[in-house]
PDB file of C-alpha atoms in Angstrom:
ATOM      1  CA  UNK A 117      -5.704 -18.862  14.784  1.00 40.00           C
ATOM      2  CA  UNK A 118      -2.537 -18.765  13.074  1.00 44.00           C
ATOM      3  CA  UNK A 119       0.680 -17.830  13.790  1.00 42.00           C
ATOM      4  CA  UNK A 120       0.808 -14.887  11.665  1.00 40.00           C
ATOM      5  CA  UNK A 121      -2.536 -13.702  12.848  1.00 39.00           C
ATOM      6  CA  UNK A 122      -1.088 -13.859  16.617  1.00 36.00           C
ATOM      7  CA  UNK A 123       2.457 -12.474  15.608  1.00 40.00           C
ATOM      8  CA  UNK A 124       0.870  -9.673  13.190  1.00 40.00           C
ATOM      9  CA  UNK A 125      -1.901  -8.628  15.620  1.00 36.00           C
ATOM     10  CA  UNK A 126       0.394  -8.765  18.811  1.00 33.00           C
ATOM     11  CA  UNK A 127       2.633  -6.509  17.509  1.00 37.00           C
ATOM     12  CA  UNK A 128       0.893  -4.179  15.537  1.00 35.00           C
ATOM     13  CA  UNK A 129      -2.392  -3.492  17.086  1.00 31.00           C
ATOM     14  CA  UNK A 130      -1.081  -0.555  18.754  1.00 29.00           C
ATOM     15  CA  UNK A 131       0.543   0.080  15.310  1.00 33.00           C
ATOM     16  CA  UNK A 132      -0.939   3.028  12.477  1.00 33.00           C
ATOM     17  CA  UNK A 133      -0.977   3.467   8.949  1.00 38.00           C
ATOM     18  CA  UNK A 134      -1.650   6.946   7.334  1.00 38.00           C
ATOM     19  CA  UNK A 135      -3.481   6.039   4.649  1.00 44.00           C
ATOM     20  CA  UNK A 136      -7.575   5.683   3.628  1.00 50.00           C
ATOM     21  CA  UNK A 137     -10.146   6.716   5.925  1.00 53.00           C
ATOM     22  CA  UNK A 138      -9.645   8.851   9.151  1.00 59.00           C
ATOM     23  CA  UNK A 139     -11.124   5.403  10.710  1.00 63.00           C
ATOM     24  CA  UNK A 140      -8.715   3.056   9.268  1.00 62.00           C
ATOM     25  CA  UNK A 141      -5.894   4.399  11.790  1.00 63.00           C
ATOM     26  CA  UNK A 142      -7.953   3.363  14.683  1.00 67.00           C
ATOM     27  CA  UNK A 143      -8.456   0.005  13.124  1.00 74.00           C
ATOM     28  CA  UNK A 144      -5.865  -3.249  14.293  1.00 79.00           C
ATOM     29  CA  UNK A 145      -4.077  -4.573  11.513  1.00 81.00           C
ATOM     30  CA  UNK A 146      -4.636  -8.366  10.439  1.00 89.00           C
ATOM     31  CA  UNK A 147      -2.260  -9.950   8.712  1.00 92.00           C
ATOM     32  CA  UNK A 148      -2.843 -13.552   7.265  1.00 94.00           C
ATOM     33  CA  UNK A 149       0.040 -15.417   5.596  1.00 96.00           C
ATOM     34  CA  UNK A 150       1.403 -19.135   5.189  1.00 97.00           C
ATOM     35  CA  UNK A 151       5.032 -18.361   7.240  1.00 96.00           C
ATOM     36  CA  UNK A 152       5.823 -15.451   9.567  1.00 95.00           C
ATOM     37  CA  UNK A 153       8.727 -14.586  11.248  1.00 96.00           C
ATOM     38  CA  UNK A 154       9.343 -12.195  13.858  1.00 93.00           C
ATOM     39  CA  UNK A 155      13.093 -10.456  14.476  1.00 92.00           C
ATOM     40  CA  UNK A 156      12.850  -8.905  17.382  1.00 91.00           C
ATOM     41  CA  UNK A 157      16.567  -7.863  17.771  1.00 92.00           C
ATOM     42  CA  UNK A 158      16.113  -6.089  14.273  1.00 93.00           C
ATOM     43  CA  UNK A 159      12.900  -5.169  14.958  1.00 94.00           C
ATOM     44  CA  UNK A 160      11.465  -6.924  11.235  1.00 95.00           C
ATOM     45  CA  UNK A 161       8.516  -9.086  10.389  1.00 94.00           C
ATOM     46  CA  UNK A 162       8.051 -10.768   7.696  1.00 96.00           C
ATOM     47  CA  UNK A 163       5.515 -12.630   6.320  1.00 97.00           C
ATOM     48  CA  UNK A 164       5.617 -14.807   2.973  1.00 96.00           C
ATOM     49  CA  UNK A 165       3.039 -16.919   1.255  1.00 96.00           C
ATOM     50  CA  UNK A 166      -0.322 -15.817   0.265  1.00 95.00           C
ATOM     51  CA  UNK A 167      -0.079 -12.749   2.604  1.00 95.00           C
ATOM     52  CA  UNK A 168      -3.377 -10.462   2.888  1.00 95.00           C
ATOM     53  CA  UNK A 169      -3.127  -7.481   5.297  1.00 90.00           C
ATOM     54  CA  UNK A 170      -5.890  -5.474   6.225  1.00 87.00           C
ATOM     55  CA  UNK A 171      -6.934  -2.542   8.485  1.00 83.00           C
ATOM     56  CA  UNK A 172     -10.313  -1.025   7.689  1.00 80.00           C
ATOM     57  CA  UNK A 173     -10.694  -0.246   4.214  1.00 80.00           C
ATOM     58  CA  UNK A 174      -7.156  -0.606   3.447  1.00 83.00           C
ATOM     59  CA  UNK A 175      -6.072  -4.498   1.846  1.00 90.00           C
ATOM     60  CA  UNK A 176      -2.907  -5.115   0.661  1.00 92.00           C
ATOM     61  CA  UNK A 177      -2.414  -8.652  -1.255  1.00 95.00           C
ATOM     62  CA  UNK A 178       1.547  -9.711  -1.708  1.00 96.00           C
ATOM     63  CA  UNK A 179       3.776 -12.640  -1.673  1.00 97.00           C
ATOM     64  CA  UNK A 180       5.658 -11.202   0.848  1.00 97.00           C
ATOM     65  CA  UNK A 181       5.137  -8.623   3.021  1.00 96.00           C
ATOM     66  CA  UNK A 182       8.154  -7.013   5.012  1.00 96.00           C
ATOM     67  CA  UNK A 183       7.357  -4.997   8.459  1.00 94.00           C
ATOM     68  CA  UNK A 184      10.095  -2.810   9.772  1.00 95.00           C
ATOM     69  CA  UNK A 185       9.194  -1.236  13.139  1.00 92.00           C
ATOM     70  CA  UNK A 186      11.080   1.362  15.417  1.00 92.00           C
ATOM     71  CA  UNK A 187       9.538   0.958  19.248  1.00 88.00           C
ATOM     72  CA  UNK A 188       6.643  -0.999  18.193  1.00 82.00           C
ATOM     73  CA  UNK A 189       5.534   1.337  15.271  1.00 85.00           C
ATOM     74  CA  UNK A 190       5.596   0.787  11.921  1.00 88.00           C
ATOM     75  CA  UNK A 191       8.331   2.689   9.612  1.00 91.00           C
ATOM     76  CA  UNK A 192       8.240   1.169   6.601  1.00 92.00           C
ATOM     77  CA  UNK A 193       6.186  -1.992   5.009  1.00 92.00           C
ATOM     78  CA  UNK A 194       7.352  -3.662   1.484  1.00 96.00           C
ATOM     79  CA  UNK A 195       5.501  -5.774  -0.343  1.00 96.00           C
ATOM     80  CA  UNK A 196       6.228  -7.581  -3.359  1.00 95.00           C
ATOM     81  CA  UNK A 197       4.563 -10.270  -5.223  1.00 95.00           C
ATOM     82  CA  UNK A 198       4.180 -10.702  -8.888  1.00 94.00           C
ATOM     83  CA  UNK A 199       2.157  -7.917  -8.398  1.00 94.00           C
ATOM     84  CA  UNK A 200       1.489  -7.068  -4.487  1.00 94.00           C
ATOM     85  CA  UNK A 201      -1.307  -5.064  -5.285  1.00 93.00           C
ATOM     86  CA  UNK A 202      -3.015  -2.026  -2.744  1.00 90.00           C
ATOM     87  CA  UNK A 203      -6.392  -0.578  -2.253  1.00 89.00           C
ATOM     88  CA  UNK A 204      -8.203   2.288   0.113  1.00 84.00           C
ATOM     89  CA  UNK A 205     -11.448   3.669   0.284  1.00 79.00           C
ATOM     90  CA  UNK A 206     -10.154   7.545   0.359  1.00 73.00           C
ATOM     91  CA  UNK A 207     -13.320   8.781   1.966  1.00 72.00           C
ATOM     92  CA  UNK A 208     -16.692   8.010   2.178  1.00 76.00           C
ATOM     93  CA  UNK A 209     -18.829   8.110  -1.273  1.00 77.00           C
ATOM     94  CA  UNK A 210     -14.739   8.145  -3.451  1.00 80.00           C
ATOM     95  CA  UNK A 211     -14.217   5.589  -5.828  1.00 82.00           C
ATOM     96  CA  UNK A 212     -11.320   3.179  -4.120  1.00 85.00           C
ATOM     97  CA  UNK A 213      -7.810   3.670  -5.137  1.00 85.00           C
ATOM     98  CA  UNK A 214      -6.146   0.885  -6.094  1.00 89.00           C
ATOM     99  CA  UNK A 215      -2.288   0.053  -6.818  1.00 90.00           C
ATOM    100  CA  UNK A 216      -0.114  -2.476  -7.838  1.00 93.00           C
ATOM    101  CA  UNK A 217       3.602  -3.204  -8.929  1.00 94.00           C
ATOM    102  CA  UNK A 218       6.276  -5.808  -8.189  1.00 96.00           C
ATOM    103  CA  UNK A 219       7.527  -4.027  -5.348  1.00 95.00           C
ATOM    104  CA  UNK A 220       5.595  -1.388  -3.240  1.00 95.00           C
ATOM    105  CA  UNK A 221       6.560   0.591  -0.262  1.00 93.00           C
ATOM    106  CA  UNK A 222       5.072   2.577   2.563  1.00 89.00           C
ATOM    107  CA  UNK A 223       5.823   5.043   4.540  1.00 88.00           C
ATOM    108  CA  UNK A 224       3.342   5.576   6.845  1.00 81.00           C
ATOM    109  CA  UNK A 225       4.638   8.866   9.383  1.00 80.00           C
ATOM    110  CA  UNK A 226       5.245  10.438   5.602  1.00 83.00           C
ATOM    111  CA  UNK A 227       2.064   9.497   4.024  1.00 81.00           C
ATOM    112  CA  UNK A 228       3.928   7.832   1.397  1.00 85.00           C
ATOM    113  CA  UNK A 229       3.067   5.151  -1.113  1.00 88.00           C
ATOM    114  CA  UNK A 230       5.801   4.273  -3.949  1.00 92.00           C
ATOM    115  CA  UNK A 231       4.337   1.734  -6.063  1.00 93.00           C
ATOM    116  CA  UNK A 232       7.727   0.150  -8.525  1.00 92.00           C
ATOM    117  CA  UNK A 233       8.570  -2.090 -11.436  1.00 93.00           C
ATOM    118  CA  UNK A 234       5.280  -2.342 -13.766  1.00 91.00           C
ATOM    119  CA  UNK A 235       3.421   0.094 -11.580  1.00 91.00           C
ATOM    120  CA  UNK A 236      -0.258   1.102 -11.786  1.00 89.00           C
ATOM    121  CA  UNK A 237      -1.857   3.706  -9.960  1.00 87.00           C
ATOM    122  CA  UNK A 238      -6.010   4.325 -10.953  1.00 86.00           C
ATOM    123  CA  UNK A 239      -9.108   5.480  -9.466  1.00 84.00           C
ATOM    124  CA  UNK A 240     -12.323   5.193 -11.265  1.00 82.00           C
ATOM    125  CA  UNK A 241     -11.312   6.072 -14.599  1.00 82.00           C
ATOM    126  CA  UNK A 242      -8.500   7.743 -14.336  1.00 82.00           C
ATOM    127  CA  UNK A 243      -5.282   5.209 -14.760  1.00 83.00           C
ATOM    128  CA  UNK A 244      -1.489   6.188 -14.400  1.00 84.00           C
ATOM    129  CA  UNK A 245       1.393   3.169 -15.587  1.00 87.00           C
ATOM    130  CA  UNK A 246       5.179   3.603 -15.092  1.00 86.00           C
ATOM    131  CA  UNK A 247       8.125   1.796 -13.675  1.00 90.00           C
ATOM    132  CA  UNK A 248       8.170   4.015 -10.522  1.00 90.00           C
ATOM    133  CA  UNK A 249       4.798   6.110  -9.264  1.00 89.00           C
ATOM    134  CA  UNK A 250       4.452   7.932  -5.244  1.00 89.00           C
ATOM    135  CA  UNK A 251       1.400   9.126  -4.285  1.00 84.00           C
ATOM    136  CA  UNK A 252       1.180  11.171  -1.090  1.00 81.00           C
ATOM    137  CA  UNK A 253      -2.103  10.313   0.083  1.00 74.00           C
ATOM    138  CA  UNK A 254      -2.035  13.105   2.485  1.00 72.00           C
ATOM    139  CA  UNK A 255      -2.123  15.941  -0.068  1.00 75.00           C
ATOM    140  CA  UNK A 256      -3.700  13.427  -3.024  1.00 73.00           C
ATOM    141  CA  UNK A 257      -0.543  14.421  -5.053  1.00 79.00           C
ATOM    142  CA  UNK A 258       0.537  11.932  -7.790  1.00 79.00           C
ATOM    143  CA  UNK A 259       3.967  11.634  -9.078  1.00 83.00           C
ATOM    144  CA  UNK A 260       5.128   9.219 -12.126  1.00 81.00           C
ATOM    145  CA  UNK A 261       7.969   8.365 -13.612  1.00 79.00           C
ATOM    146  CA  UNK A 262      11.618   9.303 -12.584  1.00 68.00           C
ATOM    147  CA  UNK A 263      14.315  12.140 -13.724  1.00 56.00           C
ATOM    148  CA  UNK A 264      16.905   9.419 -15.147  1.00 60.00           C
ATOM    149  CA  UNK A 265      14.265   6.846 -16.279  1.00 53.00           C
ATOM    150  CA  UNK A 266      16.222   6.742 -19.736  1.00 61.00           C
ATOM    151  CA  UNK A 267      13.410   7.520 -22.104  1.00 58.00           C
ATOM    152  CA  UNK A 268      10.913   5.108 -20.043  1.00 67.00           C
ATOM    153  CA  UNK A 269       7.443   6.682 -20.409  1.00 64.00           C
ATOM    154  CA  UNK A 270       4.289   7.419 -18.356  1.00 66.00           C
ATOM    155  CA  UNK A 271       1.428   6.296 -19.243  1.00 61.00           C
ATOM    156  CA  UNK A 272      -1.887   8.129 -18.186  1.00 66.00           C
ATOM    157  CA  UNK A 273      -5.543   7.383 -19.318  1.00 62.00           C
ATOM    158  CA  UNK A 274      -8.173   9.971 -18.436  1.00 64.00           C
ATOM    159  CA  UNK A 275     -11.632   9.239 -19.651  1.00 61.00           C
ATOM    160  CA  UNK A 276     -13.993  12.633 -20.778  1.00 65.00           C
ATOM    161  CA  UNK A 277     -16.915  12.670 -17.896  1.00 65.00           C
ATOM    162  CA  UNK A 278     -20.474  11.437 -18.884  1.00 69.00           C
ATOM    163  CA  UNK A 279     -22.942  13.848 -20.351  1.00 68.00           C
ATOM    164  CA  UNK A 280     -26.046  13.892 -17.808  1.00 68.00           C
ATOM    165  CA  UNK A 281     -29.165  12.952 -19.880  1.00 63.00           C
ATOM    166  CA  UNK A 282     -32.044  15.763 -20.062  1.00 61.00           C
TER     167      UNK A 282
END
């Protein structure tokens, strides 16, 4: 097993993030990378190199993956990569979300994802591109773009629904 696997499931298995399924809370966390490092004075892992972090449906791909924890529960996670890309299964029978930009966060206790730099936000269809996107995946509320992004745009694609054949 490697050492990430041992550091990442030792102390976060207790651990929860807020996001995809009601199940995916109750699931351990893996987290597979090529270095890991454990501050336990700062309380900070971090893991670089290929790192893939699951728990239930949730994945998260990155170069680097940065775990900030307050009494052995997670506060914050970063990932960045060139992109560190996300994806849930919302709830059963939803198309998966997916997101990706050079540096993501989340916030788990706020329900919080803030996807940045050459972000992409899209389920099914329906596609949303800026330089800075949150989605509260508690209320399923989207937000793009930002007040002073000096005339930076939001892009959104939402395709018409199929006609049902007769």
């Amino acid at each position: 097993m490697k050492l990430s696997r041992i550091v990442g499931v030792g102390l976060l298995l207790s651990a929860r993030l807020a996001f995809g399924l009601e199940s995916d809370s109750e699931q351990p966390i893996y987290i597979d990378s090529n270095n890991a490092v454990y501050d336990e004075k700062s309380q900070v892992s971090t893991y670089t190199g290929n790192v893939v972090a699951t728990q239930g449906s949730i994945r998260i791909d990155a170069d680097q993956l940065v775990v900030y924890l307050k009494d052995g529960a997670i506060t914050k996670l970063v990932a960045t990569g060139k992109p560190s890309r996300f994806k849930q299964l919302p709830a059963e029978g939803k198309d998966e979300m997916h997101g990706e930009g050079l540096i993501n966060e989340f916030y788990p206790d706020k329900n919080l994802l803030i996807f940045m730099k050459n972000a992409s936000v899209w389920q099914g269809d329906a596609k949303q591109s800026s330089e800075y996107i949150e989605y509260d995946t508690k209320n399923s509320l989207l937000k793009a773009g930002e007040s002073n992004s000096d005339g930076k745009r939001v892009h959104s694609v939402i395709q018409p629904k199929t006609k049902k054949a007769q």
